[in-house]
Coordinates of C-alpha atoms and ligand atoms in Angstrom, one line a residue:
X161 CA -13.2 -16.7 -10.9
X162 CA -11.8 -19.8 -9.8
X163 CA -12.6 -21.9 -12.6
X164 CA -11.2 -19.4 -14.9
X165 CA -8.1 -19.7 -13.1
X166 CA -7.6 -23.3 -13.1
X167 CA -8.6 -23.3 -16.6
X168 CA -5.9 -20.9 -17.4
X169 CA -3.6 -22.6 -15.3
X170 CA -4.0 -26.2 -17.4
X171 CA -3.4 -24.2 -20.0
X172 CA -0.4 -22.9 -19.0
X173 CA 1.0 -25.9 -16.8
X174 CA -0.2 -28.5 -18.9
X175 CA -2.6 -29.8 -15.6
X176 CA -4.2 -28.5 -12.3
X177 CA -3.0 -31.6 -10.5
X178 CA -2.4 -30.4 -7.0
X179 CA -3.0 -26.6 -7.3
X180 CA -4.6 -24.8 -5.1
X181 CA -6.1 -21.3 -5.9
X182 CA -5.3 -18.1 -2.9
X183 CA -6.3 -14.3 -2.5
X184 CA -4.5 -11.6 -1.1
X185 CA -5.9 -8.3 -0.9
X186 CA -5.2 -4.8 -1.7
X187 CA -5.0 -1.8 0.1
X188 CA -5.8 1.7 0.6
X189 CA -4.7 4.2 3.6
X190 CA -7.6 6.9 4.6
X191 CA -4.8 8.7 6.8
X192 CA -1.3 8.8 8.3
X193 CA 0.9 9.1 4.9
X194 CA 4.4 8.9 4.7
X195 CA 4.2 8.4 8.2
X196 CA 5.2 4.3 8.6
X197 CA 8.8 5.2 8.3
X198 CA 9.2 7.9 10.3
X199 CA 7.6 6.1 13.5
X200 CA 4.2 7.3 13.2
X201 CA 0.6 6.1 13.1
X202 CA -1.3 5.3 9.6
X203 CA -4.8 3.7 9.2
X204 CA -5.3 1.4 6.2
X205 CA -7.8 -1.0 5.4
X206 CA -7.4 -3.5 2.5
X207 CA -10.1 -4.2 0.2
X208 CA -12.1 -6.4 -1.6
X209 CA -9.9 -6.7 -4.9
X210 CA -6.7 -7.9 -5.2
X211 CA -4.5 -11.0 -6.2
X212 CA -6.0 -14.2 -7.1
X213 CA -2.8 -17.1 -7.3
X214 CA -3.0 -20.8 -8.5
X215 CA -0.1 -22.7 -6.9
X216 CA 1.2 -25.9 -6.3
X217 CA 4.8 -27.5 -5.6
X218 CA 7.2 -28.9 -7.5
X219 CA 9.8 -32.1 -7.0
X220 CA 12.6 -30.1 -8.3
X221 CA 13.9 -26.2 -7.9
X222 CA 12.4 -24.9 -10.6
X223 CA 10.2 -22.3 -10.4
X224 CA 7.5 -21.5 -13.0
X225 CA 5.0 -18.3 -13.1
X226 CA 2.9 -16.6 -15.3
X227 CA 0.9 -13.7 -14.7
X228 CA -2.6 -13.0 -16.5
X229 CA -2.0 -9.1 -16.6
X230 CA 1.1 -9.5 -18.5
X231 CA 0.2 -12.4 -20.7
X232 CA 3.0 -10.9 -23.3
X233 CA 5.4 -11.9 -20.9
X234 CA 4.3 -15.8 -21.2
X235 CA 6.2 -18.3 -18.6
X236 CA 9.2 -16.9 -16.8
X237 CA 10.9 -19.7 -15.3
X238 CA 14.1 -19.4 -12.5
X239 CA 15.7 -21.4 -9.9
X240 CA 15.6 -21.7 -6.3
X241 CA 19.3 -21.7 -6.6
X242 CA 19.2 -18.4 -8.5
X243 CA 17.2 -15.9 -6.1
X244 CA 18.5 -12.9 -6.7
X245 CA 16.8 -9.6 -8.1
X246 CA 16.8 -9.2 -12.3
X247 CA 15.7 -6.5 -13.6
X248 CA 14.6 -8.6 -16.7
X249 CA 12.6 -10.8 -14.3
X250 CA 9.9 -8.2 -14.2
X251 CA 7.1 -8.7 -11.9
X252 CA 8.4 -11.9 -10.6
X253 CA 11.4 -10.1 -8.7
X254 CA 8.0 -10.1 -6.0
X255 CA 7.5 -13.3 -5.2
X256 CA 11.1 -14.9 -6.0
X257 CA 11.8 -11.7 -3.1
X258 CA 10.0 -13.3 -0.9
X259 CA 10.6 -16.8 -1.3
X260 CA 14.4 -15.2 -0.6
X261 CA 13.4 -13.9 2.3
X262 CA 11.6 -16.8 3.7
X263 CA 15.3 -18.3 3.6
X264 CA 16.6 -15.4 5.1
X265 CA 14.0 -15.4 8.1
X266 CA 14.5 -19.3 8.6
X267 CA 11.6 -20.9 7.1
X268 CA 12.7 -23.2 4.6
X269 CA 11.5 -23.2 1.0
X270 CA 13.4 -26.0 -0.5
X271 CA 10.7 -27.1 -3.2
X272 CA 10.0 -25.2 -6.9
X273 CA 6.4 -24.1 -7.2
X274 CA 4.4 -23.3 -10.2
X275 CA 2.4 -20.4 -9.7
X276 CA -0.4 -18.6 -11.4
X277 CA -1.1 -14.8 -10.7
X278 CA -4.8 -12.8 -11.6
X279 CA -4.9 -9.3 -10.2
X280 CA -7.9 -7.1 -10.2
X281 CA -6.2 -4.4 -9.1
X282 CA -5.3 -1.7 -11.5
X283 CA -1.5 -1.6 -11.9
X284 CA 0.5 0.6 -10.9
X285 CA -2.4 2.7 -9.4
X286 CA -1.1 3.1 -5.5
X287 CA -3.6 0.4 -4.3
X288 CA -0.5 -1.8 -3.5
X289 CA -0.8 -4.2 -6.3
X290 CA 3.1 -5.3 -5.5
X291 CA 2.3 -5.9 -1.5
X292 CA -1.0 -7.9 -2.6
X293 CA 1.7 -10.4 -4.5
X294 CA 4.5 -10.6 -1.5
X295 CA 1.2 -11.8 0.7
X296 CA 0.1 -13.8 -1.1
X297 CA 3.3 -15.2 -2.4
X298 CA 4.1 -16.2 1.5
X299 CA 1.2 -16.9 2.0
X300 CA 1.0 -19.7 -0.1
X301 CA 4.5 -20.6 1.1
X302 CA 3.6 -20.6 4.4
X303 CA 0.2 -22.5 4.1
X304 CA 1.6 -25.6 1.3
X305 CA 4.7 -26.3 3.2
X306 CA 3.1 -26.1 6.6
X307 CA 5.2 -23.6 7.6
X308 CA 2.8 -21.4 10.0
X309 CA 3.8 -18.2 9.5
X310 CA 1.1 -15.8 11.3
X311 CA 0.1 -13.2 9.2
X312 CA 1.9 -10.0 10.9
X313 CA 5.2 -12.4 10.4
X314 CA 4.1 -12.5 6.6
X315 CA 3.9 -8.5 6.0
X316 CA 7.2 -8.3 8.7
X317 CA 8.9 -10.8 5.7
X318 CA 7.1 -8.9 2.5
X319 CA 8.6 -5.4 3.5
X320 CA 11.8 -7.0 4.2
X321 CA 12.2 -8.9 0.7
X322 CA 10.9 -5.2 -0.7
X323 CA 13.6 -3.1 1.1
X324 CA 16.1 -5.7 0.7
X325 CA 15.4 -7.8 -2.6
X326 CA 13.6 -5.0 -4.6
X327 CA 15.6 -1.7 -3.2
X328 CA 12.5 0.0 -2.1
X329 CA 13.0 1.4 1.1
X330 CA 9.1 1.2 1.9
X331 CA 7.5 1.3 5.1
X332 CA 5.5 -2.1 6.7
X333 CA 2.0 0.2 6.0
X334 CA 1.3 -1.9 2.6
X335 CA 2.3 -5.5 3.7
X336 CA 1.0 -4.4 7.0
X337 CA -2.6 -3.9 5.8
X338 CA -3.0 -6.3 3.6
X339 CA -1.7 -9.7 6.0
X340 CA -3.7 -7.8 8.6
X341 CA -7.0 -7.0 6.9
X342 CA -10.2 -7.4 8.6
X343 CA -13.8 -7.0 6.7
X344 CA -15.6 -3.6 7.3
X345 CA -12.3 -2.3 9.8
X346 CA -9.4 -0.1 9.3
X347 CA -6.0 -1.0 11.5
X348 CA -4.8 1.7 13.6
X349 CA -1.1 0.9 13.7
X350 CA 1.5 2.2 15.7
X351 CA 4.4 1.9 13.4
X352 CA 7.3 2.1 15.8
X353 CA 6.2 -1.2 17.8
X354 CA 3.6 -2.8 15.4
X355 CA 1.0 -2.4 18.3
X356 CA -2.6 -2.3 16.7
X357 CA -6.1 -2.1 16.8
X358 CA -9.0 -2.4 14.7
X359 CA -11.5 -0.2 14.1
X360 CA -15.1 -0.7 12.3
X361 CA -15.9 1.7 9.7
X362 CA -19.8 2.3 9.8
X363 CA -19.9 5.2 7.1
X364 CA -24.0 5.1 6.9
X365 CA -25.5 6.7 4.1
X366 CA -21.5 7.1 2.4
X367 CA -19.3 5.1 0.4
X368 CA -15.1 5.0 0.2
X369 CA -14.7 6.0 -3.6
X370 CA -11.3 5.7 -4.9
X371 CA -10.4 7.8 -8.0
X372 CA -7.3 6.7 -10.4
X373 CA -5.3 9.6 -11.6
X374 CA -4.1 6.9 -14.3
X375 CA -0.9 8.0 -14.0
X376 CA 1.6 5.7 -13.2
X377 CA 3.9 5.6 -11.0
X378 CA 6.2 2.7 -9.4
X379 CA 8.2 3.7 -6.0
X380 CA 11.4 2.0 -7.5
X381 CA 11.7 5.5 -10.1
X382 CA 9.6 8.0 -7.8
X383 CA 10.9 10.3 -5.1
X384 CA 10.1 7.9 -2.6
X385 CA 13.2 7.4 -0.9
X386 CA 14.3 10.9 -1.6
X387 CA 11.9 12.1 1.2
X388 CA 12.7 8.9 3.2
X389 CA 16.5 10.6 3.2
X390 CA 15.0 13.8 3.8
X391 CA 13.7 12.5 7.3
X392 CA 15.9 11.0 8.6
X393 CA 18.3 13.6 8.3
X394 CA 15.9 16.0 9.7
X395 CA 15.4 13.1 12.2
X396 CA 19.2 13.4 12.8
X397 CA 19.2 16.9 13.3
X398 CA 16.6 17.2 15.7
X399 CA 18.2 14.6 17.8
X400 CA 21.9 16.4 18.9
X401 CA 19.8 18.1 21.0
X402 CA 16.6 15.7 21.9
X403 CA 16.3 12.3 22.7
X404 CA 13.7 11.0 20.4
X405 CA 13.4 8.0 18.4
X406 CA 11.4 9.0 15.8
X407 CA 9.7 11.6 14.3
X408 CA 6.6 10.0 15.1
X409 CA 7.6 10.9 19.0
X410 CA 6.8 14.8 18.9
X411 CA 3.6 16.5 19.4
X412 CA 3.6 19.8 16.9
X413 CA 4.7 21.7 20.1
X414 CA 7.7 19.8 20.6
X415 CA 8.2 20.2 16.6
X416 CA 7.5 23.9 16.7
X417 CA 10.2 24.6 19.9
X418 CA 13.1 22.2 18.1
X419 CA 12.5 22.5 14.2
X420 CA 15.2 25.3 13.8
X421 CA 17.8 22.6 14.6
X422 CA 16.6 21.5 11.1
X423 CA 19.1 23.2 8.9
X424 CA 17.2 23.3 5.2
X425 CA 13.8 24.4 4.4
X426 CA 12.7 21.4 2.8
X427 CA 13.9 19.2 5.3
X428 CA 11.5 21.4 8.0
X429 CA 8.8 21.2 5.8
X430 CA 9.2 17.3 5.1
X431 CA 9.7 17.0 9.3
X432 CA 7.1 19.2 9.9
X433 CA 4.5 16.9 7.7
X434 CA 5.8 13.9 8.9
X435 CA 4.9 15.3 12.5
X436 CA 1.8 17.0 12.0
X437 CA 0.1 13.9 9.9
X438 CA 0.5 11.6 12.8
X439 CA -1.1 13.6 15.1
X440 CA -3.6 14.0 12.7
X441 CA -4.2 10.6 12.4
X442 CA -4.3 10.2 16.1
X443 CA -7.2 12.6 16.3
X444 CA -8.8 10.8 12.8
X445 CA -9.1 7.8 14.5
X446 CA -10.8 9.5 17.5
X447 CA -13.2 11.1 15.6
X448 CA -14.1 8.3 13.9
X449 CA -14.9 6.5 17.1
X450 CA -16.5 9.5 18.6
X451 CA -18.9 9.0 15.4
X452 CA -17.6 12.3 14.2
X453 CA -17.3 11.1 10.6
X454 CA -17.3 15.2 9.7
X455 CA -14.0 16.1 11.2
X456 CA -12.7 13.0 10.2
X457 CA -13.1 14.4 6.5
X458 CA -11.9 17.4 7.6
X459 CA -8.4 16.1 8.6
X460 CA -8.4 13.6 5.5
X461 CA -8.7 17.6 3.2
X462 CA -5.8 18.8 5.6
X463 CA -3.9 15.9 5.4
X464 CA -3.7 16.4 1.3
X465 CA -3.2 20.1 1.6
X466 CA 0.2 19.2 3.9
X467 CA 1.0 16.1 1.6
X468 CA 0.5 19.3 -1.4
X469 CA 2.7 21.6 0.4
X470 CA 5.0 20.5 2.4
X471 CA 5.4 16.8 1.6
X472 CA 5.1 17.4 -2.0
X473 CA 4.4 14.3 -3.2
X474 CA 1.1 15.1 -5.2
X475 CA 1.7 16.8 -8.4
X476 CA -1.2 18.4 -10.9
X477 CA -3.1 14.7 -11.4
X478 CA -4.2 14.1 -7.4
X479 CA -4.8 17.5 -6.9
X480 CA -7.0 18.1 -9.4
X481 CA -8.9 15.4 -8.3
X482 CA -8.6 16.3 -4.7
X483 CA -9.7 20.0 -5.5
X484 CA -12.6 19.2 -7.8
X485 CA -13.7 16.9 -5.2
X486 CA -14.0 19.1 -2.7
X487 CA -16.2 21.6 -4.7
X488 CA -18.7 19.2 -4.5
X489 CA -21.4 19.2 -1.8
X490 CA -21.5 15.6 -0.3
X491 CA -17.9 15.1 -0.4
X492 CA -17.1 14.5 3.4
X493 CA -13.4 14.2 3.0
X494 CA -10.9 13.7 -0.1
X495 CA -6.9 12.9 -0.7
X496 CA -4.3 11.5 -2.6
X497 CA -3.4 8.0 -0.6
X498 CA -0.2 5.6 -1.2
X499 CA 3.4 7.0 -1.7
X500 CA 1.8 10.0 -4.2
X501 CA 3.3 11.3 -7.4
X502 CA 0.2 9.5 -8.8
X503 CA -1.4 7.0 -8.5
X504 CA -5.2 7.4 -6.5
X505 CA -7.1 9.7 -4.0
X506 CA -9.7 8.4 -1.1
X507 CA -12.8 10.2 -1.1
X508 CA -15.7 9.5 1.6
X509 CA -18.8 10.4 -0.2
X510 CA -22.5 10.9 0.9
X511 CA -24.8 8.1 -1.1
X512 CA -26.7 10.7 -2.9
X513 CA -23.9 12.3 -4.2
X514 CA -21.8 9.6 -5.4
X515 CA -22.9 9.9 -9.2
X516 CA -22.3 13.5 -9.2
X517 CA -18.9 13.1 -7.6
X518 CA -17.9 10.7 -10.7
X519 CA -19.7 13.1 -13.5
X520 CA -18.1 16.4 -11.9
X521 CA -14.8 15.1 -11.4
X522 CA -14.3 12.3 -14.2
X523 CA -14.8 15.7 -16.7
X524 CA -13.2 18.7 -15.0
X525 CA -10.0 16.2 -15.0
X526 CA -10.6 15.1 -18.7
X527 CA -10.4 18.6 -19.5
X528 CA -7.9 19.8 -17.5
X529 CA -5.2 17.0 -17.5
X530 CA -6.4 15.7 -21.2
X531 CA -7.3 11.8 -20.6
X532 CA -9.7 10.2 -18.2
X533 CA -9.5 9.2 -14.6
X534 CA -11.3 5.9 -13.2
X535 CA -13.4 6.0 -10.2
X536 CA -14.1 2.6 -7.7
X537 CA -16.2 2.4 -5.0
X538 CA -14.8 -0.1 -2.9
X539 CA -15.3 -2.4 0.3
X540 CA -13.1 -3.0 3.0
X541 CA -11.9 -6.5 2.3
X542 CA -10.3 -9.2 4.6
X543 CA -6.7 -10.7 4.7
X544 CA -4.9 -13.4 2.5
X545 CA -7.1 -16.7 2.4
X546 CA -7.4 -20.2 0.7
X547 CA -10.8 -20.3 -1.7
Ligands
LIG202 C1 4.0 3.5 -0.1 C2 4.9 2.6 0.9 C3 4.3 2.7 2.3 C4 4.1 4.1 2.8 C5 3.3 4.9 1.7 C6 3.2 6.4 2.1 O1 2.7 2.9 -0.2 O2 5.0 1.3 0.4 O3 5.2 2.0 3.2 O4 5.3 4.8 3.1 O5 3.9 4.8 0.4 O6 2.4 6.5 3.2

């Protein structure tokens, strides 16, 4: 890999002198979605593929990048004196974000950089191909100007140039899980204070498959902050009577006794996910440490079926995979993971059955939704590094 980068990169840049090649990861949750902005628990892990970067600094402010999964685009050069979001800027709206926000934060960038991007994961898929180029856009930031950012700083700076730069009002899950990945663990986070912890995932005799609906989806044009709205008015609601902070505060008793302050259905329902998911991951996590990987699949099926019907945020694509998944014997747990609308579901699936899963699957949603859906097994990965 890295040689074909730096051979791309001469191409591109004319030479190699003083570039240095990075990786950032991508991500996927198991459980605890829509959760991160409603104060709640998730439990992501990144994985082994991700974004690959060539960078090195410049003398002057200019700023030079090219991506290898849009090569159409060519070189899109800006300014360090021109940060602000284009929409004609494509892709490159990420890392100029960040290199914004860097400013905004206090860490100086006051040098151009060319940079280089490779991604191997597939775009636009929910795996959090747009967080994997934040991190590793301050990551290389942070590491070739000596600027020492530690990690949780970097996903603390990559959802703020998101929410503030992009105009995605995303959670820190993404960012979070990616500066933060650790090999073979999920991250138990407590998204109202950032506390964490990491837990191994030992799945013997199963594998994490992740199934690509192939329909795309970008949170910028989804209902993503639609149901962020929804919340916190619920959120609102629920507190001219209660003192909470969150949604992510109340057990589903508490829910049950105060959800009639919530005036609209759909807000209760939205509420009422948003509740019931992070107690659910809660207990997840628990039985994953109690070894009971079975009820761990059981609350990944429950978490779809209230991310289906009360959330709804899946749509005929992930539950088609999610339902045919289900049918089939070795299939532990199943769901649609990321913000939803499409994108990918995580399955845990037992060894034995993992070439039946993609047969019975891959063709009852050819038929049904009339193209084909990818399947990945995939590793848990580690966080943002030099190679
Ligand atoms: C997207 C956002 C995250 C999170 C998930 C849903 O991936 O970027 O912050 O809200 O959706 O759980």
């Amino acid at each position: 890999m890295r040689d074909i980068l730096i051979k791309k990169f001469v191409e591109v840049f004319g030479d190699a002198d003083g570039a240095e090649v990075f990786f950032a990861p991508g991500r996927v949750n198991l459980i605890g979605e829509h959760t991160d902005y409603n104060g709640g628990h998730v439990f992501p892990c990144a994985l082994t593929i991700g974004t690959y970067a060539v960078a090195r600094k410049r003398d002057d402010k200019k700023l030079r990048f090219y991506s290898m999964n849009f090569e159409k685009l060519g070189m899109i050069e800006s300014s360090l004196d021109d940060l602000k979001f284009d929409k004609s800027a494509g892709w490159t709206n990420y890392p100029k974000g960040v290199m914004w926000a860097f400013n905004e934060k206090g860490y100086k960038v006051d040098c151009g950089f060319d940079i280089l991007l490779n991604g191997n994961i597939p775009n636009g898929s929910g795996l959090s191909s747009s967080a994997s180029v934040e991190i590793v856009t301050g990551y290389i930031l942070s590491e070739i100007l000596k600027l020492n950012v530690p990690n949780k700083e970097l996903a603390i700076i990559g959802q703020y140039s998101e929410n503030n730069f992009n105009g995605v009002n995303c959670g820190i899950m993404d960012q979070f899980a990616i500066a933060m990945g650790k090999k073979d663990n999920a991250i138990f986070l407590d998204t109202s204070d950032l506390s964490f912890e990491y837990a191994p995932i030992k799945l013997d005799g199963a594998k994490i498959i992740i199934s690509s609906s192939n329909k795309k989806r970008g949170l910028g044009d989804s209902k993503y902050n639609e149901r962020r709205a929804e919340c916190e008015e619920a959120l609102k609601e629920i507190q001219a009577g209660m003192g909470i902070n969150s949604l992510g505060d109340l057990s589903e008793d508490q829910f049950e006794m105060t959800k009639m302050a919530i005036k609209d259905e759909n807000r209760r329902k939205r509420a009422k996910h948003a509740v019931y998911e992070n107690q659910r991951t809660i207990k997840a996590v628990k039985a994953l440490k109690d070894n009971n990987i079975e009820l761990f699949g059981k609350l990944m099926n429950e978490s779809h079926i209230s991310l289906r019907d009360d959330y709804e945020v899946t749509g005929i694509e992930l539950d088609t995979l999610v339902e045919e998944a289900w049918k089939i014997d070795g299939v532990i747990g199943s769901r649609m993971t990321g913000a939803g609308f499409g994108g990918c579901t995580v399955s845990i699936v037992k060894d034995d059955a993992v070439d039946t899963f993609i047969e019975k699957v891959g063709s009852a949603y050819k038929d049904k939704i009339g193209y084909a859906a990818d399947f990945y097994v995939v590793e848990i990965g580690s966080g943002p590094c030099r190679l």
